PDB file of N, CA and C in Angstrom:
ATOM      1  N   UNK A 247     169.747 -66.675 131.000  1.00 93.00           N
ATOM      2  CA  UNK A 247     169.835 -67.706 129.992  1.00 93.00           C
ATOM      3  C   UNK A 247     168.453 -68.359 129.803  1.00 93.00           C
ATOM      4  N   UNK A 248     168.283 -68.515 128.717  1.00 96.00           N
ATOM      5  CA  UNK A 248     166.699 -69.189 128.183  1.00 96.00           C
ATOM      6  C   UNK A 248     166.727 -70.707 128.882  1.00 96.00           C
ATOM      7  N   UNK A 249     167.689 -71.365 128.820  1.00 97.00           N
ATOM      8  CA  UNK A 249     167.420 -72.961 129.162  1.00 97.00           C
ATOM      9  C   UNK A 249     167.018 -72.438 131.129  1.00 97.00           C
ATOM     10  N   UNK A 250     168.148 -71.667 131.235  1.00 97.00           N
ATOM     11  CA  UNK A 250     168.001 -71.681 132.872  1.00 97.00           C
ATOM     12  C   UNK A 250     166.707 -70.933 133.139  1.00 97.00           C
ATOM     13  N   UNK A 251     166.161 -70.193 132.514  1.00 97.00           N
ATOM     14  CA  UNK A 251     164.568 -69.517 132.976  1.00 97.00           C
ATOM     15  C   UNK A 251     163.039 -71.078 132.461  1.00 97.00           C
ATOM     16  N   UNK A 252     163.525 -71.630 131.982  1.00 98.00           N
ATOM     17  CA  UNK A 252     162.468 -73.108 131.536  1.00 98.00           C
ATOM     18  C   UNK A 252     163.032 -73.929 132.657  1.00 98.00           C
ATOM     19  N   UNK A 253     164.169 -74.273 132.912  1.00 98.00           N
ATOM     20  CA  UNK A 253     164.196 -74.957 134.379  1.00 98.00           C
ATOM     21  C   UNK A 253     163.651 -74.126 135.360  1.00 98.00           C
ATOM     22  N   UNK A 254     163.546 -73.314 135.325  1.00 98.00           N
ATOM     23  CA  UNK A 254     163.383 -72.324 136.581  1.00 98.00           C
ATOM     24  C   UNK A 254     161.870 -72.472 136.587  1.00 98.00           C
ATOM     25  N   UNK A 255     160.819 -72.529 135.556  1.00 98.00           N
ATOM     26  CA  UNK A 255     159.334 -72.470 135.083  1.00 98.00           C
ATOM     27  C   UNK A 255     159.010 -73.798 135.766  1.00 98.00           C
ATOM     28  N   UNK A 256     159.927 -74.903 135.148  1.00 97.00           N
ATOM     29  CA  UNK A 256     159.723 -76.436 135.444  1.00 97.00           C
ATOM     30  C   UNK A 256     159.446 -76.972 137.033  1.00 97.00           C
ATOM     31  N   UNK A 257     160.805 -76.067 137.920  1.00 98.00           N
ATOM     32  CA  UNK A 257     161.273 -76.199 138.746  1.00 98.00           C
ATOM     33  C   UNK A 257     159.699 -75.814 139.742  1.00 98.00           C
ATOM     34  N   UNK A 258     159.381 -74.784 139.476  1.00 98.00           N
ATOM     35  CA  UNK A 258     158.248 -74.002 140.112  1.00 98.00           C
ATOM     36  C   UNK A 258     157.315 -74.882 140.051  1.00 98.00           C
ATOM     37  N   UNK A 259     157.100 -75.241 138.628  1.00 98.00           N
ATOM     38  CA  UNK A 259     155.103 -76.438 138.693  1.00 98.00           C
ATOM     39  C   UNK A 259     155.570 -77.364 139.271  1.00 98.00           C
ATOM     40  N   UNK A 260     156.589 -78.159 139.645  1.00 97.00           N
ATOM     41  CA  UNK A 260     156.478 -79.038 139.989  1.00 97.00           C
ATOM     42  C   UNK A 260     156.352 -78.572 141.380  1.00 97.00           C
ATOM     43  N   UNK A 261     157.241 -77.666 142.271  1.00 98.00           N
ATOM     44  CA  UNK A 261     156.868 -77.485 143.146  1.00 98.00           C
ATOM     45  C   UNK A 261     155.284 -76.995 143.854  1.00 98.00           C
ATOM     46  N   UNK A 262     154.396 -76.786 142.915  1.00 98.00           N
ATOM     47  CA  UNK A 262     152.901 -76.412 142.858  1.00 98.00           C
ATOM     48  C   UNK A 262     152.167 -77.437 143.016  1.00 98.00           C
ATOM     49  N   UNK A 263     152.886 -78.465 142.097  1.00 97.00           N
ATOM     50  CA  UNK A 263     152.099 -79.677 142.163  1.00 97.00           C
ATOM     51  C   UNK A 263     152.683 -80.751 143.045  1.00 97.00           C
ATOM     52  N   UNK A 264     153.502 -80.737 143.741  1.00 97.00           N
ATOM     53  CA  UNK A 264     153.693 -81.413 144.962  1.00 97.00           C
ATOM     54  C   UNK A 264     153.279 -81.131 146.253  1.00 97.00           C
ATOM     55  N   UNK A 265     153.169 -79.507 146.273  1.00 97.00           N
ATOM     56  CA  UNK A 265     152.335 -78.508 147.387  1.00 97.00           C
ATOM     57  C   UNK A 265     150.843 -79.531 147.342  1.00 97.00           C
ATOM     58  N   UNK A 266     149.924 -78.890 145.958  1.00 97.00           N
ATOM     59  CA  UNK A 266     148.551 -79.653 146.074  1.00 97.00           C
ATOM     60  C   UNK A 266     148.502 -80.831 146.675  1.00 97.00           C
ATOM     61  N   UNK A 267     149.287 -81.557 145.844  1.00 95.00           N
ATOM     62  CA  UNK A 267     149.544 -83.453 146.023  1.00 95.00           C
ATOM     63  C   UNK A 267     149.390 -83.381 147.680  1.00 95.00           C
ATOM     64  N   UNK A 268     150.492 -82.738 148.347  1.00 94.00           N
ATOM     65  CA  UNK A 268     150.550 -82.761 150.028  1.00 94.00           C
ATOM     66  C   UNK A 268     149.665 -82.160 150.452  1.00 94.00           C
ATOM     67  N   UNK A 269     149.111 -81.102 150.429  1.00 94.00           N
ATOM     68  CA  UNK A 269     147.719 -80.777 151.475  1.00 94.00           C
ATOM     69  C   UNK A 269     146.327 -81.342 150.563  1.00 94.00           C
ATOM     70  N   UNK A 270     146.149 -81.994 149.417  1.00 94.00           N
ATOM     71  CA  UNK A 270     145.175 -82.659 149.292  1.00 94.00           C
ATOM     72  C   UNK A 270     145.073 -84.296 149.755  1.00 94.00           C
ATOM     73  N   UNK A 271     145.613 -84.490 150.680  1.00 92.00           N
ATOM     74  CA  UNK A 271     145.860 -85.667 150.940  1.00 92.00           C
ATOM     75  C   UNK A 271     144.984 -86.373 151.628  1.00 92.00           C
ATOM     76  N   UNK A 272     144.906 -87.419 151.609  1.00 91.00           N
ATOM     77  CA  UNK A 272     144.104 -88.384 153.099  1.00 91.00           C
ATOM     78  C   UNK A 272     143.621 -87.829 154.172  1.00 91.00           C
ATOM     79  N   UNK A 273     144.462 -86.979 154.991  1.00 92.00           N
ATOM     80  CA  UNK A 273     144.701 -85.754 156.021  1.00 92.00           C
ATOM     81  C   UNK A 273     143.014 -84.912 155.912  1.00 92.00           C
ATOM     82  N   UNK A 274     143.155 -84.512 154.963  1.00 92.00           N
ATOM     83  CA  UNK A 274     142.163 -83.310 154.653  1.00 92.00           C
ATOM     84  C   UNK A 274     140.530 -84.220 153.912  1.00 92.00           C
ATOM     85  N   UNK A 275     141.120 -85.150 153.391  1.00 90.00           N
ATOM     86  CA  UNK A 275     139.971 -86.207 152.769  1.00 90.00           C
ATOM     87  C   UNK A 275     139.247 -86.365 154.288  1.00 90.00           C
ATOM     88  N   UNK A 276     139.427 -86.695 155.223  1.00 90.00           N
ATOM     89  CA  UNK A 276     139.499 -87.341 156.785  1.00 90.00           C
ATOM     90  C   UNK A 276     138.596 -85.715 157.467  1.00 90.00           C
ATOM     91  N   UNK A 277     139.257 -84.739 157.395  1.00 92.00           N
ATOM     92  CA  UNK A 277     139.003 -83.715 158.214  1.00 92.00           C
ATOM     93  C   UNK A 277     137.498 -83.082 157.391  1.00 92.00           C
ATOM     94  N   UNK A 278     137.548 -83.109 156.255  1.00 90.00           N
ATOM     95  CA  UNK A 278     136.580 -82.295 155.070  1.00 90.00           C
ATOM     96  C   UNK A 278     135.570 -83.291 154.939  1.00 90.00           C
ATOM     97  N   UNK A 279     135.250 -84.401 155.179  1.00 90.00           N
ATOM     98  CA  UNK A 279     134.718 -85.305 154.893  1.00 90.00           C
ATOM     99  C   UNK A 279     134.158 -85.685 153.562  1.00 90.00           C
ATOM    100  N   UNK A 280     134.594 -85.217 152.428  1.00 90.00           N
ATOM    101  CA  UNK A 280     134.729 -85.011 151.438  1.00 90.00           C
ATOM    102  C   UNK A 280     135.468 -85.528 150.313  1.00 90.00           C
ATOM    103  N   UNK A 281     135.755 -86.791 150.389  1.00 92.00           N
ATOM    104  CA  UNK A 281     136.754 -87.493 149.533  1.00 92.00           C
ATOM    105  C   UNK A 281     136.621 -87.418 148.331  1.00 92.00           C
ATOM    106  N   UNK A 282     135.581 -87.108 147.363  1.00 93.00           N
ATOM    107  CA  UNK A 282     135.256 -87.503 146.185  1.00 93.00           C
ATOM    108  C   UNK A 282     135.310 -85.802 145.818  1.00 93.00           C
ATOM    109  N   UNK A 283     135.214 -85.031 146.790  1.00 93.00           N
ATOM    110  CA  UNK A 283     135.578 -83.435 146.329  1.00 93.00           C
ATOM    111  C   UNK A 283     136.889 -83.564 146.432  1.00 93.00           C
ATOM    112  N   UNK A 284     137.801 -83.922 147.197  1.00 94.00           N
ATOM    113  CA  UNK A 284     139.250 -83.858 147.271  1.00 94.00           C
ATOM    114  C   UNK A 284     139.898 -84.927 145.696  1.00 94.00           C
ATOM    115  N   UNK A 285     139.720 -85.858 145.868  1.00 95.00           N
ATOM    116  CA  UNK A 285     139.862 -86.570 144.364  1.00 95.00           C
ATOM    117  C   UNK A 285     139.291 -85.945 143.072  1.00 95.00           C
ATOM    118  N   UNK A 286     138.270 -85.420 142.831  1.00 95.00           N
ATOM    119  CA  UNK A 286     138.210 -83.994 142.194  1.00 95.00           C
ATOM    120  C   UNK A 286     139.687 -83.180 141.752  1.00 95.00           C
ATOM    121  N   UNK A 287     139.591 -82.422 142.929  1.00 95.00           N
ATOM    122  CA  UNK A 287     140.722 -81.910 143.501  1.00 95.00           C
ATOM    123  C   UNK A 287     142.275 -82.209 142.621  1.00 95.00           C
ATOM    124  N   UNK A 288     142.446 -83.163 142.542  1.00 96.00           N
ATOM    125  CA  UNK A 288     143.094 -83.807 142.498  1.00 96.00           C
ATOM    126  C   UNK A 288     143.651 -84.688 141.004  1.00 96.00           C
ATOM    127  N   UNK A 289     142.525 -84.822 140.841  1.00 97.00           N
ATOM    128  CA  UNK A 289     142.271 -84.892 139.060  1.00 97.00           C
ATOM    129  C   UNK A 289     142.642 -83.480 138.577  1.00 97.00           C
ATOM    130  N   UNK A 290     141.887 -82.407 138.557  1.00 97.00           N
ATOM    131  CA  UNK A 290     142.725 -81.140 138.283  1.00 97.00           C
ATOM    132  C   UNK A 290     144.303 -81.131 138.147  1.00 97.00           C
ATOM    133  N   UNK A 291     144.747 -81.552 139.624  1.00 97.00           N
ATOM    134  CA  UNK A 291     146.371 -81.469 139.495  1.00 97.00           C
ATOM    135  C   UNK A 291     146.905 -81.907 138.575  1.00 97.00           C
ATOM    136  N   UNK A 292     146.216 -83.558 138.437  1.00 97.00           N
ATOM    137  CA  UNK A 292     147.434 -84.473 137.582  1.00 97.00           C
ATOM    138  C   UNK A 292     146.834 -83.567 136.196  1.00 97.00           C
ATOM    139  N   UNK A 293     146.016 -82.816 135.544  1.00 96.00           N
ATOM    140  CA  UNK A 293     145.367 -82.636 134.490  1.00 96.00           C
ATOM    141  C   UNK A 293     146.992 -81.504 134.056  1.00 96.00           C
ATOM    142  N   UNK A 294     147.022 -80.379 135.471  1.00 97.00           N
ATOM    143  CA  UNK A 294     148.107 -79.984 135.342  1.00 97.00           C
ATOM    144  C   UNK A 294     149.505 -80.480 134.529  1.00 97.00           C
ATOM    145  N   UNK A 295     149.777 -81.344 135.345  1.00 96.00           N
ATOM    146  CA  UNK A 295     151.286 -82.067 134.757  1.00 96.00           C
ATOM    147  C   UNK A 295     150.729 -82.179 133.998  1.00 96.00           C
ATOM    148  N   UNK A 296     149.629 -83.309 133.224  1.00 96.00           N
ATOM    149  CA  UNK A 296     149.501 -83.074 131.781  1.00 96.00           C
ATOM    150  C   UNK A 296     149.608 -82.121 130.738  1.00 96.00           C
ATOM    151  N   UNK A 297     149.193 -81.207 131.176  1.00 95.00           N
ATOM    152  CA  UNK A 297     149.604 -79.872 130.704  1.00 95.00           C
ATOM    153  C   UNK A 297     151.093 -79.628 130.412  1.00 95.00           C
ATOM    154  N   UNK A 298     151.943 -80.249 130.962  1.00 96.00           N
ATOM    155  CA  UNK A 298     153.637 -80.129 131.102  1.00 96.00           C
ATOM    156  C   UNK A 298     153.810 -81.079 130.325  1.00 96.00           C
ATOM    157  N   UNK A 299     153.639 -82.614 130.355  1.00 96.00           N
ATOM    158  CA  UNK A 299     154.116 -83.489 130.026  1.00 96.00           C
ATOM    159  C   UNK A 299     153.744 -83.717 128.658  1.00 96.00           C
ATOM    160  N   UNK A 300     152.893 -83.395 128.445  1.00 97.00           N
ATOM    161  CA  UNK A 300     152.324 -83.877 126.757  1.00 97.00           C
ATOM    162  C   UNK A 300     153.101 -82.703 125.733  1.00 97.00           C
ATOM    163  N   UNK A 301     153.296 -81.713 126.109  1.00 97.00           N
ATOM    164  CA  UNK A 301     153.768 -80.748 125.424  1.00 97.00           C
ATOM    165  C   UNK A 301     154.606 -81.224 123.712  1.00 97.00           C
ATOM    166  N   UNK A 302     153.975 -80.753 122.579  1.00 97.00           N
ATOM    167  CA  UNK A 302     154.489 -81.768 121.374  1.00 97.00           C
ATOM    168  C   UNK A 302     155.669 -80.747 120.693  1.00 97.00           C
ATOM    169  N   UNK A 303     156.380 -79.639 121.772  1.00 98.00           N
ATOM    170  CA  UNK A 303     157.614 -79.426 121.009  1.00 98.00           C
ATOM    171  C   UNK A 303     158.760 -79.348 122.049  1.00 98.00           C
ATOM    172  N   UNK A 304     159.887 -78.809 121.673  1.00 97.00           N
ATOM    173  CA  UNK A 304     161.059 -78.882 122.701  1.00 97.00           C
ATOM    174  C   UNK A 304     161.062 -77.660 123.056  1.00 97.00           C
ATOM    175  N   UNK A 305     160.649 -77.768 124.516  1.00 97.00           N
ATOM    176  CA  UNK A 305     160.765 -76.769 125.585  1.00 97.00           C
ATOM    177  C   UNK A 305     162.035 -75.632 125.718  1.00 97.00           C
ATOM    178  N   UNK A 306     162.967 -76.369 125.009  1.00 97.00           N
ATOM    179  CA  UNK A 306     164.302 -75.632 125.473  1.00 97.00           C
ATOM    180  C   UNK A 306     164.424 -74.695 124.270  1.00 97.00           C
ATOM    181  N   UNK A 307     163.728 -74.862 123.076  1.00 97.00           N
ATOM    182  CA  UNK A 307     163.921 -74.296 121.726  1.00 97.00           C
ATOM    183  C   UNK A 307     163.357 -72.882 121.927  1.00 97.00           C
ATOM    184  N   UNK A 308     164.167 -71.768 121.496  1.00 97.00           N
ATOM    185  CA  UNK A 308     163.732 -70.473 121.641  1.00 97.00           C
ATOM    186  C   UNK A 308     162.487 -70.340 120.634  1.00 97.00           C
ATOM    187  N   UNK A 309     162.196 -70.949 119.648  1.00 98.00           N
ATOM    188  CA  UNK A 309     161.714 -70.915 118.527  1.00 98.00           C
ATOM    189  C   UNK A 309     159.815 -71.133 119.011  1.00 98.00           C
ATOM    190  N   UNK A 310     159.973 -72.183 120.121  1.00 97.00           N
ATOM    191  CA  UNK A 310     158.942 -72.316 121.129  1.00 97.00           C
ATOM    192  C   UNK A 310     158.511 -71.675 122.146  1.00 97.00           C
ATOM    193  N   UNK A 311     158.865 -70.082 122.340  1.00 97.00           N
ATOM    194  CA  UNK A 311     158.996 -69.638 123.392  1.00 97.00           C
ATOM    195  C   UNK A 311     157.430 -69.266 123.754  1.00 97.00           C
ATOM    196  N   UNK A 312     156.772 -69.021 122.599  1.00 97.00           N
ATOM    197  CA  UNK A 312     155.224 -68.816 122.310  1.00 97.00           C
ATOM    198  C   UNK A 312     154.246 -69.586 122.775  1.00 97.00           C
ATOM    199  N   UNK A 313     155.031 -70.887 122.308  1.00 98.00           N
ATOM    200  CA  UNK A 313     154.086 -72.038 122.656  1.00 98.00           C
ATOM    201  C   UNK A 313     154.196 -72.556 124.403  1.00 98.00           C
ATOM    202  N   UNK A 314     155.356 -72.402 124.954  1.00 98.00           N
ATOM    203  CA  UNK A 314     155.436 -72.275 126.213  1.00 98.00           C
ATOM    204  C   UNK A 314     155.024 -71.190 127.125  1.00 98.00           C
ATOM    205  N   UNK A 315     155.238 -70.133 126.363  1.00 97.00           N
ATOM    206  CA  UNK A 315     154.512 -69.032 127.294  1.00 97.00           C
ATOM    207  C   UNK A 315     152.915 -69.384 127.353  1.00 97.00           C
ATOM    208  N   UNK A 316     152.318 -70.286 126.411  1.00 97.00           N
ATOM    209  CA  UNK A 316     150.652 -70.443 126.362  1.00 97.00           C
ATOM    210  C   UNK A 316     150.736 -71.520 127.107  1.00 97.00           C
ATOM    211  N   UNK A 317     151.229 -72.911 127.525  1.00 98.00           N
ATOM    212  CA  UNK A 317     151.472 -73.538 128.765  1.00 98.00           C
ATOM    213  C   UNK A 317     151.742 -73.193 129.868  1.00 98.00           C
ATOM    214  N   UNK A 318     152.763 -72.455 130.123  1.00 97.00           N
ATOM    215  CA  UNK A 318     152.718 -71.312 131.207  1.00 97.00           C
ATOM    216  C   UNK A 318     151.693 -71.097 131.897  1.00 97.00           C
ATOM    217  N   UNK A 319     150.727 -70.346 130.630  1.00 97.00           N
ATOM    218  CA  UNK A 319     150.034 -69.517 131.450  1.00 97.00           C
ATOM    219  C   UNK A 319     148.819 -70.228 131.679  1.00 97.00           C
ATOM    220  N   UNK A 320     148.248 -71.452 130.744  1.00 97.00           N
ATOM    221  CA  UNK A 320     147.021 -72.170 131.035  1.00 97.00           C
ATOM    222  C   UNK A 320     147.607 -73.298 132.586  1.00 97.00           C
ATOM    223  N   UNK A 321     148.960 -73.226 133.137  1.00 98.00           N
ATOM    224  CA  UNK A 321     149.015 -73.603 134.200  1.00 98.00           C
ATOM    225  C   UNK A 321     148.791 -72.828 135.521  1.00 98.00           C
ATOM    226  N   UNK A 322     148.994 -71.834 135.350  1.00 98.00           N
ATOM    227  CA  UNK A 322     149.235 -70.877 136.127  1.00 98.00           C
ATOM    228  C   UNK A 322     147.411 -70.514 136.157  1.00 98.00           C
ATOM    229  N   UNK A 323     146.910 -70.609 135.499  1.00 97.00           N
ATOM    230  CA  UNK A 323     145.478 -70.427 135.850  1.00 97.00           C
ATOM    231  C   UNK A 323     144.455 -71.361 136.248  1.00 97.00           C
ATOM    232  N   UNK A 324     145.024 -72.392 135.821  1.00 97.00           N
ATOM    233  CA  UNK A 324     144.414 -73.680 136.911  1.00 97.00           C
ATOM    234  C   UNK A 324     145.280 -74.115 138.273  1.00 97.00           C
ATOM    235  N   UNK A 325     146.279 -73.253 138.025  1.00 97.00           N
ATOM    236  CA  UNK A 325     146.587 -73.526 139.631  1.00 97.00           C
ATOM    237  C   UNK A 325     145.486 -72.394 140.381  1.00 97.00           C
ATOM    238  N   UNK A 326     145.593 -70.994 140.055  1.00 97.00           N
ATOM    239  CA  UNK A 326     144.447 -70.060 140.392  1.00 97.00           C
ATOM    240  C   UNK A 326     143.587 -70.516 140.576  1.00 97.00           C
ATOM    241  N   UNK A 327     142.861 -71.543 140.014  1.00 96.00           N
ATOM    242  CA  UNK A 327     141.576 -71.751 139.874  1.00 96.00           C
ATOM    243  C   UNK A 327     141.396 -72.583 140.920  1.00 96.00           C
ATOM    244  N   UNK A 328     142.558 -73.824 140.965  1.00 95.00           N
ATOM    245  CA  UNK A 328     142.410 -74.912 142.137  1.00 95.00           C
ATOM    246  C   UNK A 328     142.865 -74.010 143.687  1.00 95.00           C
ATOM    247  N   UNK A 329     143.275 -72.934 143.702  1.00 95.00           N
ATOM    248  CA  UNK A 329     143.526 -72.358 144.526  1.00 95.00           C
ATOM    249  C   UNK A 329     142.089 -71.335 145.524  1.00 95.00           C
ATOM    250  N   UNK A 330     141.456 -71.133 144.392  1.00 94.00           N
ATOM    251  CA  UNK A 330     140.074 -70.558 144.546  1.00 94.00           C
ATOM    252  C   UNK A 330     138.915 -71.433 145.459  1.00 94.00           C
ATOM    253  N   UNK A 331     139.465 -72.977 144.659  1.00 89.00           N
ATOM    254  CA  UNK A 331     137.975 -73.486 144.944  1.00 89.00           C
ATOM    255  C   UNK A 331     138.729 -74.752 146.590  1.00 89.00           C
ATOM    256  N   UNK A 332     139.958 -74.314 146.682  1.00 80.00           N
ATOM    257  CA  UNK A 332     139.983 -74.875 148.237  1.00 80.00           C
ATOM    258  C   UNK A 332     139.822 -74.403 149.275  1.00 80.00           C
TER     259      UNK A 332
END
């Protein structure tokens, strides 16, 4: 089902971006000595959800499936990317 594969998409970034959120934390700010690279870091993420949240049509609409597959995938490559540079 189309609605249940966009929860399923949803379900995933958020879980990506709660992963980052938790090992970019205080923890690693402390160990890396590096706070202003980790807040960096970190800005990326929330840039992420932006990426989700601003979105200017309805996600659930098959009619959008285009325009979500290009959110999709510009998430999925800054997670790559934030994945690269930790």
């Amino acid at each position: 089902d189309y609605i249940a594969g966009i929860c399923g998409d949803l379900h995933g970034m958020l879980g990506v971006i709660e992963g980052f959120n938790k090992f970019l934390g205080p923890q690693l700010k402390a160990v890396t000595g590096d706070p202003e690279g980790i807040d960096a870091m970190l800005d990326r993420v929330r840039g992420m959800t932006k990426l989700v949240v601003d979105v200017d049509f309805d996600v659930f609409d098959k009619k959008t499936f285009s325009d979500w597959a290009d959110v999709d995938s510009d998430f999925e490559s800054e997670k790559e990317a934030i994945e690269r540079s930790t």
